[in-house]
């Protein structure tokens, strides 16, 4: 099994979710994170002094899929999350040794 | 000249209406014996019952009493929750509770101190710098004792709310790094040896009032300059917060800052119009100029920030409003609407410059700009009060002597408060084994370090 | 018939008490010269000092003055922090500060405009649609000038707080997508060419008051219909927020919504009972019916939502309360307790239907339902005011003519406000190169885009 | 002896001022017919217009009216947003809206019930336990009806705000686990069969007032003991929250707790000083002692916690303040400043012990310590009221009989409220098929379960 | 070393923590996340319009353990987190190349 | 490519960020987490009852780097995050199969 971690722009979450649903992926876990990279932040002002905020709000999406479902899932994510502007984010793929569904103790692909 | 312009509406009216009455004189119609918040005779409320002259004149007016009971509630509202939220929102999340508790504890503590000896030392007796002990624990003050047209109990509680907010204002200067125990000790000493004597000097018929007839209708010197200087001294003695000014320390809850500013604004009507101690035309005009000056200051701060920084901030417009409220305080009994706009605009400009440029230049860490807003705003207001004053009785402008009186009262207050603050901090230092929280406590935040609580579980 | 039922408590008492006095007539006991908030003679407060007739009658009443100073503070409390929190809580987190700043800036700006020319154009002189310039910059208004039994300064400031909240109400309709600069320009134009003339027409002895004797005790048409229509026009001209109505936009801070609604409720006593300009029986009854109607509306909204949606929501009960406050406003001087329950229940029902069903059907994006609650609630109130009115002097029901007057005033206000709003928006559009924030700014949120701040650091 | 000491300032003054006037007697100067909030004759406001004796005396006083209109607004402010925030902040995030909605719905519901039958059953007629139906739907109450020196409409609305906050107080005891529908039914029954009769017994000339002349100036028994006991019974019948006491349930928003406490404090001036129904010396002293007792209690709680737990908490100082406000309530018309300090300190100590040690020992889950603070604080206050009372007219101390009256009124209230609460809960249980939320709903939180909303989107 | 990532129901955190302690695991990192899967969300209402919230609050637990401690840890988590109702969550196991304790620069199992 | 996950003390984030910049790493994703371990928590008080809070606020930093950049990155993090006091945190290294830059569809090291 593969774990796909995607860091995307927050307002793209809904579209990505729908895109994944279309390729049959019905489970995922998301977290609010802050991202630092090429995309420049904005400046804020407090009592006359300005400072730059360069950690930008992003959404981190984690999906564990069967090996063969991987390519489809990655494509779905990248195409749905793309705006073409700096800061669209990244997708990272890694390997999962085992997956277990707590409720049923099913393991492997059945657990997903 | 210029004064004539800004105070015009008043005097013009006085002519037209064929009525010499003007705030600050003895002939202001039916509110004569309460029209001058700065009049030695009446400011020391107790006197009302001592001098036989006023004895007979003294009849309770239910309208004045109704207004003053409410004004008292409004001024308490300024401290809790008004000021608490204004400061609490400006703090970082990890310190919000320490601000709120300091404001609350100050409210409780000063209430007790004012009752036990504060009122007597400030308002009873006629020494040069301190009053006497005749009214310790409200001795001789009962249900039927009057001060002018209102019960003395109301005058006492109204003035108590001033004694509460003044030390509370200082909290903003040393916020986020001072031990809670040290805060309580420092404020107690400062209240006793700076607030009370300055009150007596300015409002209790003491040195400043008697020798210089300085005008401080609602507390520009007694409250704001007094507290602003104490804040400056305290934040310098304490030193900067870790990371200041390198790492930004943005407010953790800006909506709280604006709620707080709004409640200060609303409550300030009790502060300024209430200082008339009656529900009359002077009180009405005091409310009017308070509203106008505050709007002018908020608007000025907003525009200046917009032009110089490119964006008008929420914290900016709120701070501007407070600056205006501070500056109009001493003038609210004598200035006219146009004068109020001038006072507001001036304080907006000057306080913006102090809180941003000057502070950066000098490098002191006045956490929430207590000096920048209250100290400087108070000074601006005190001086303009003298500038825009017109003695309507004679119609003659007496700017020179007026200004002199104002300048003296400002200087006296600055020196007195600075000296007392420094000594008080040193004493607190000894008693608490240091007034500053430990490095780890400061990093962890004073919510948990001092009060064993976190602000939110969100 | 039905009117007799709902207004009964009043007239019954009038008989029993053997006192013809009724709000809206010249014989309302000790508050005679101020009993009609809509009376041409007194509404233009200044007249008090011009007409010799009233000159002698004019004596300051400290009780009335005490109440009106406080009422003024209460109405300011409605805007800051009341309305600011109600709207700010309904906004999404990324826009909360833009709402708060718009309300604050509106407060500051309108204070200055009302002082410089607003009061004069609205309340001085007797044109059909506009007043005159005699009181620019409060010319001739001083400490001793009276309006009825209160200082004119108090009347001026009280009315100022109405001039502040009315434009601020509109902010809720175009929230989350309009440039800050455009907001200020639009509100300035609308205030000048819609608020002031409608004020003059209804309260200043102008067209509506003179020709139709329409009743608007505390501002159903002048304030709520006027603002509600402006909101509707503005949100249509601006267009929908990105993603509306597809993606849900839940309030970011519901507790703020309820605090705001609560402060509006409390402050509204100043709005309605204060419109009597005296502390008397009419003011007392105005407070009573305000409380009862608000409760009826909140309860109705809650039950309707519970029945139709399965759950009574917090935002729902708060919105219902505001709907009731709006609807009772024009009637608060003439309706009785049972009439108030009817007015409240009706507005709860109708506003619920508008804010939910109608809005969905028509598809406009009135962010926080300014039209649905203030526009519609104001219309419901204005009409029922005519329906439940009884001329106690004659005891005769004059529903027909009353209703006619109400209907006319409603229609005039709707048309006037709509036209002015549309033109004002176009002018703002020209001056600001578009009134709408850019797509990216809207997505990023106006906190950062317009004000360079984030709401919270939690 | 001790009483002489603590009530001294009053009597001393009475001597000095050569004026027999004292709160609670018939000779309190110009406010004679309203000076005793507990006087059978006047408490049932309506009587004012029935007894010919008072008929002629009855002239509206604009000052008293101004104060009472504001006092009414202040007491409403106590419930919304004051109490709502105090409780809402103490709740866990997932339940905050259920608290706010319960307080809001209670406000709307009680307003309607008080109007339709509550006022009549409580304040009209002279049965032993209940009043009569003469004033159903405010029959006979109009613009000109007076109660003493204020419009009956104002007296009615002022008392309405008491009828709102009392049931709302109970909400804190069964918070986070009771079905919303059951809450509404329970509160309606309890209001009808416990609040109204106790009101009538204590303030309406019923059993307790007549037979025992118990003193309850502003509602120690009627409001606080009554509600505190209902809370205790409710939380025991309902059972503990899941995980209590094992898993900690810290407040989700401590700043809200402090804002709420602050607004309760400010609003309480309307509650206590307003109970004088006039703007006079008694009202002024009531405000003074309220402020002092509250400060003493907050300070005491803070110090005790500091000493015993090592840290003074924000929730602690806020809770202490509320305890002081509760305890001074019944005494606020008769005690002096020093007595107030004693009452405050005592309640701070005793309530701290109840809310911490006793609750832990007995193991009941009174979510926000309604019994610990209001029940116990009310009892402390009621007893000390008898202890510190001095009959200034005779100068003689009548502690024995006074104390007896107080003790009886406390016991009667405890029993009455407990019995009614238990039965009311059982009825609600039947009607709602269980009064407790399901396990899943409780775990998910009542925001979503009962109201279909989340508190914040942060 | 193995990394165990478990997505569980928030109110189960305490029990899981205790269960892990029992098998001698004294270190973990948790994050608040939102989960999407079979478990259906609830509907919310705003001004009359209803909408479904299908991202549900979950807790994500990360524990890095020595290879031999893995089975015990997984069992501890699954048994403690189980309610038998849909939405109990998943456990994912993956491999860790290296672990370092910042304070001491210890590496490998010593770092855990 | 390697993924470096570091759990550090919140106030150390800025320093760590700068240290990474010095070794040429310009991209990272951070999340607020709560940590449980040797470091003892603090006690809080509510209405007289005390309880210990043993989940402490930490920052979790994720950086994906090319294999050869790993050592430098790890050193940068550990040295910058070190205070020597208990609770400094951990660094975990694992392997990434693939990385994609959403904006450009670049993959592998180019994506970082
Ligand atoms: N090396 C990295 N490791 C982990 N996350 C990264 C890395 N580089 C970038 N990111 C994440 O991807 C987001 C977008 O990257 P950025 O360079 O801003 O734009 P782009 O993805 O278009 O190149 C960053 O905000 C950050 O959260
Ligand atoms: N493929 C997946 N990848 C990552 N996380 C998942 C995946 N499927 C489910 N989850 C997480 O597990 C949680 C529970 O899954 P769900 O299908 O709702 O119930 P169950 O675990 O009983 O099958 C989800 O809320 C989500 O956080
Ligand atoms: N086995 C582990 N798996 C995942 N995270 C861990 C593990 N052990 C510790 N941590 C994280 O590292 C942080 C610091 O660990 P701790 O034992 O408190 O101090 P130190 O790192 O100095 O040994 C913990 O708060 C936790 O977030």
Tab-separated table of N, CA, C and O in Angstrom, chain C residues 35-80:
chain	number	residue	atom	x	y	z
C	35	UNK	N	-43.442	64.984	23.901
C	35	UNK	CA	-44.075	63.662	23.880
C	35	UNK	C	-44.163	63.067	22.486
C	35	UNK	O	-44.402	61.910	22.321
C	36	UNK	N	-43.957	63.855	21.446
C	36	UNK	CA	-44.079	63.252	20.126
C	36	UNK	C	-42.763	63.325	19.380
C	36	UNK	O	-42.322	64.371	18.950
C	37	UNK	N	-42.137	62.190	19.294
C	37	UNK	CA	-40.862	62.136	18.583
C	37	UNK	C	-41.031	62.582	17.140
C	37	UNK	O	-40.086	62.908	16.440
C	38	UNK	N	-42.285	62.611	16.687
C	38	UNK	CA	-42.504	62.900	15.274
C	38	UNK	C	-43.108	64.292	15.082
C	38	UNK	O	-43.504	64.663	14.000
C	39	UNK	N	-43.208	65.049	16.151
C	39	UNK	CA	-43.860	66.348	16.050
C	39	UNK	C	-42.936	67.381	15.401
C	39	UNK	O	-41.872	67.695	15.918
C	40	UNK	N	-43.340	67.914	14.244
C	40	UNK	CA	-42.520	68.902	13.545
C	40	UNK	C	-41.948	69.953	14.494
C	40	UNK	O	-40.756	70.189	14.530
C	41	UNK	N	-42.777	70.495	15.354
C	41	UNK	CA	-42.323	71.585	16.225
C	41	UNK	C	-41.051	71.213	16.981
C	41	UNK	O	-40.105	71.955	17.044
C	42	UNK	N	-41.072	70.029	17.586
C	42	UNK	CA	-39.966	69.740	18.500
C	42	UNK	C	-38.886	68.860	17.898
C	42	UNK	O	-37.753	68.894	18.330
C	43	UNK	N	-39.250	68.088	16.876
C	43	UNK	CA	-38.248	67.191	16.313
C	43	UNK	C	-37.006	67.974	15.919
C	43	UNK	O	-35.897	67.616	16.238
C	44	UNK	N	-37.186	69.057	15.253
C	44	UNK	CA	-36.062	69.923	14.929
C	44	UNK	C	-35.679	70.646	16.198
C	44	UNK	O	-36.097	71.759	16.457
C	45	UNK	N	-34.920	69.939	17.013
C	45	UNK	CA	-34.686	70.398	18.388
C	45	UNK	C	-34.447	71.881	18.483
C	45	UNK	O	-35.001	72.573	19.334
C	46	UNK	N	-33.656	72.413	17.573
C	46	UNK	CA	-33.252	73.810	17.670
C	46	UNK	C	-34.433	74.742	17.849
C	46	UNK	O	-34.382	75.681	18.631
C	47	UNK	N	-35.522	74.439	17.179
C	47	UNK	CA	-36.663	75.344	17.216
C	47	UNK	C	-36.993	75.760	18.639
C	47	UNK	O	-37.476	76.848	18.902
C	48	UNK	N	-36.708	74.865	19.543
C	48	UNK	CA	-37.049	75.139	20.938
C	48	UNK	C	-36.600	76.535	21.352
C	48	UNK	O	-37.303	77.243	22.047
C	49	UNK	N	-35.422	76.898	20.886
C	49	UNK	CA	-34.919	78.209	21.324
C	49	UNK	C	-35.371	79.343	20.404
C	49	UNK	O	-35.259	80.509	20.729
C	50	UNK	N	-35.886	78.996	19.234
C	50	UNK	CA	-36.272	80.053	18.293
C	50	UNK	C	-37.679	80.567	18.573
C	50	UNK	O	-37.924	81.751	18.671
C	51	UNK	N	-38.615	79.629	18.740
C	51	UNK	CA	-40.003	80.074	18.938
C	51	UNK	C	-40.208	80.598	20.350
C	51	UNK	O	-40.104	79.840	21.314
C	52	UNK	N	-40.499	81.858	20.478
C	52	UNK	CA	-40.711	82.456	21.803
C	52	UNK	C	-41.716	81.658	22.617
C	52	UNK	O	-41.556	81.448	23.805
C	53	UNK	N	-42.734	81.144	21.944
C	53	UNK	CA	-43.762	80.371	22.643
C	53	UNK	C	-43.107	79.343	23.567
C	53	UNK	O	-43.343	79.313	24.764
C	54	UNK	N	-42.224	78.536	22.978
C	54	UNK	CA	-41.612	77.487	23.786
C	54	UNK	C	-40.501	78.024	24.685
C	54	UNK	O	-40.116	77.413	25.654
C	55	UNK	N	-39.995	79.185	24.321
C	55	UNK	CA	-38.883	79.766	25.073
C	55	UNK	C	-39.167	79.704	26.570
C	55	UNK	O	-38.454	79.100	27.341
C	56	UNK	N	-40.296	80.263	26.957
C	56	UNK	CA	-40.577	80.348	28.385
C	56	UNK	C	-40.883	78.955	28.956
C	56	UNK	O	-40.461	78.613	30.041
C	57	UNK	N	-41.590	78.158	28.175
C	57	UNK	CA	-41.924	76.818	28.652
C	57	UNK	C	-40.659	76.009	28.908
C	57	UNK	O	-40.627	75.122	29.740
C	58	UNK	N	-39.596	76.364	28.201
C	58	UNK	CA	-38.395	75.544	28.236
C	58	UNK	C	-37.658	75.644	29.563
C	58	UNK	O	-37.024	76.653	29.863
C	59	UNK	N	-37.792	74.609	30.392
C	59	UNK	CA	-37.023	74.516	31.619
C	59	UNK	C	-36.367	73.145	31.640
C	59	UNK	O	-37.021	72.148	31.321
C	60	UNK	N	-35.087	73.080	31.999
C	60	UNK	CA	-34.388	71.818	31.985
C	60	UNK	C	-34.905	70.906	33.091
C	60	UNK	O	-35.069	71.315	34.233
C	61	UNK	N	-35.222	69.658	32.736
C	61	UNK	CA	-35.644	68.666	33.716
C	61	UNK	C	-34.506	67.672	33.904
C	61	UNK	O	-34.124	66.966	32.971
C	62	UNK	N	-33.954	67.638	35.119
C	62	UNK	CA	-32.747	66.817	35.325
C	62	UNK	C	-33.042	65.332	35.154
C	62	UNK	O	-32.185	64.564	34.725
C	63	UNK	N	-34.258	64.895	35.459
C	63	UNK	CA	-34.603	63.485	35.287
C	63	UNK	C	-34.627	63.115	33.821
C	63	UNK	O	-34.044	62.105	33.402
C	64	UNK	N	-35.299	63.943	33.025
C	64	UNK	CA	-35.340	63.681	31.583
C	64	UNK	C	-33.927	63.717	31.006
C	64	UNK	O	-33.546	62.881	30.196
C	65	UNK	N	-33.142	64.685	31.475
C	65	UNK	CA	-31.780	64.824	30.964
C	65	UNK	C	-30.937	63.607	31.339
C	65	UNK	O	-30.206	63.060	30.512
C	66	UNK	N	-31.081	63.174	32.589
C	66	UNK	CA	-30.332	61.993	33.042
C	66	UNK	C	-30.648	60.811	32.132
C	66	UNK	O	-29.756	60.124	31.622
C	67	UNK	N	-31.933	60.587	31.883
C	67	UNK	CA	-32.338	59.456	31.056
C	67	UNK	C	-31.785	59.582	29.642
C	67	UNK	O	-31.231	58.638	29.083
C	68	UNK	N	-31.861	60.802	29.075
C	68	UNK	CA	-31.441	60.961	27.678
C	68	UNK	C	-29.927	60.852	27.494
C	68	UNK	O	-29.447	60.373	26.470
C	69	UNK	N	-29.157	61.282	28.499
C	69	UNK	CA	-27.707	61.107	28.400
C	69	UNK	C	-27.399	59.605	28.342
C	69	UNK	O	-26.594	59.139	27.542
C	70	UNK	N	-28.099	58.850	29.170
C	70	UNK	CA	-27.876	57.408	29.210
C	70	UNK	C	-28.406	56.751	27.940
C	70	UNK	O	-27.758	55.885	27.356
C	71	UNK	N	-29.578	57.196	27.483
C	71	UNK	CA	-30.156	56.619	26.270
C	71	UNK	C	-29.175	56.786	25.111
C	71	UNK	O	-28.997	55.891	24.282
C	72	UNK	N	-28.514	57.931	25.082
C	72	UNK	CA	-27.529	58.186	24.035
C	72	UNK	C	-26.387	57.172	24.113
C	72	UNK	O	-25.978	56.599	23.101
C	73	UNK	N	-25.918	56.938	25.325
C	73	UNK	CA	-24.859	55.942	25.505
C	73	UNK	C	-25.352	54.565	25.064
C	73	UNK	O	-24.628	53.804	24.409
C	74	UNK	N	-26.594	54.250	25.373
C	74	UNK	CA	-27.142	52.934	25.017
C	74	UNK	C	-27.217	52.751	23.510
C	74	UNK	O	-26.923	51.677	22.984
C	75	UNK	N	-27.592	53.800	22.793
C	75	UNK	CA	-27.708	53.659	21.338
C	75	UNK	C	-26.319	53.539	20.704
C	75	UNK	O	-26.116	52.794	19.751
C	76	UNK	N	-25.335	54.226	21.276
C	76	UNK	CA	-23.975	54.043	20.758
C	76	UNK	C	-23.526	52.606	21.002
C	76	UNK	O	-22.926	51.964	20.137
C	77	UNK	N	-23.893	52.087	22.179
C	77	UNK	CA	-23.560	50.697	22.527
C	77	UNK	C	-24.129	49.727	21.491
C	77	UNK	O	-23.548	48.671	21.222
C	78	UNK	N	-25.237	50.106	20.873
C	78	UNK	CA	-25.841	49.228	19.865
C	78	UNK	C	-24.899	49.017	18.679
C	78	UNK	O	-24.794	47.920	18.147
C	79	UNK	N	-24.218	50.095	18.273
C	79	UNK	CA	-23.339	49.981	17.106
C	79	UNK	C	-21.997	49.379	17.495
C	79	UNK	O	-21.526	48.420	16.891
C	80	UNK	N	-21.361	49.992	18.493
C	80	UNK	CA	-20.095	49.450	18.985
C	80	UNK	C	-20.251	49.197	20.469
C	80	UNK	O	-20.474	50.105	21.231
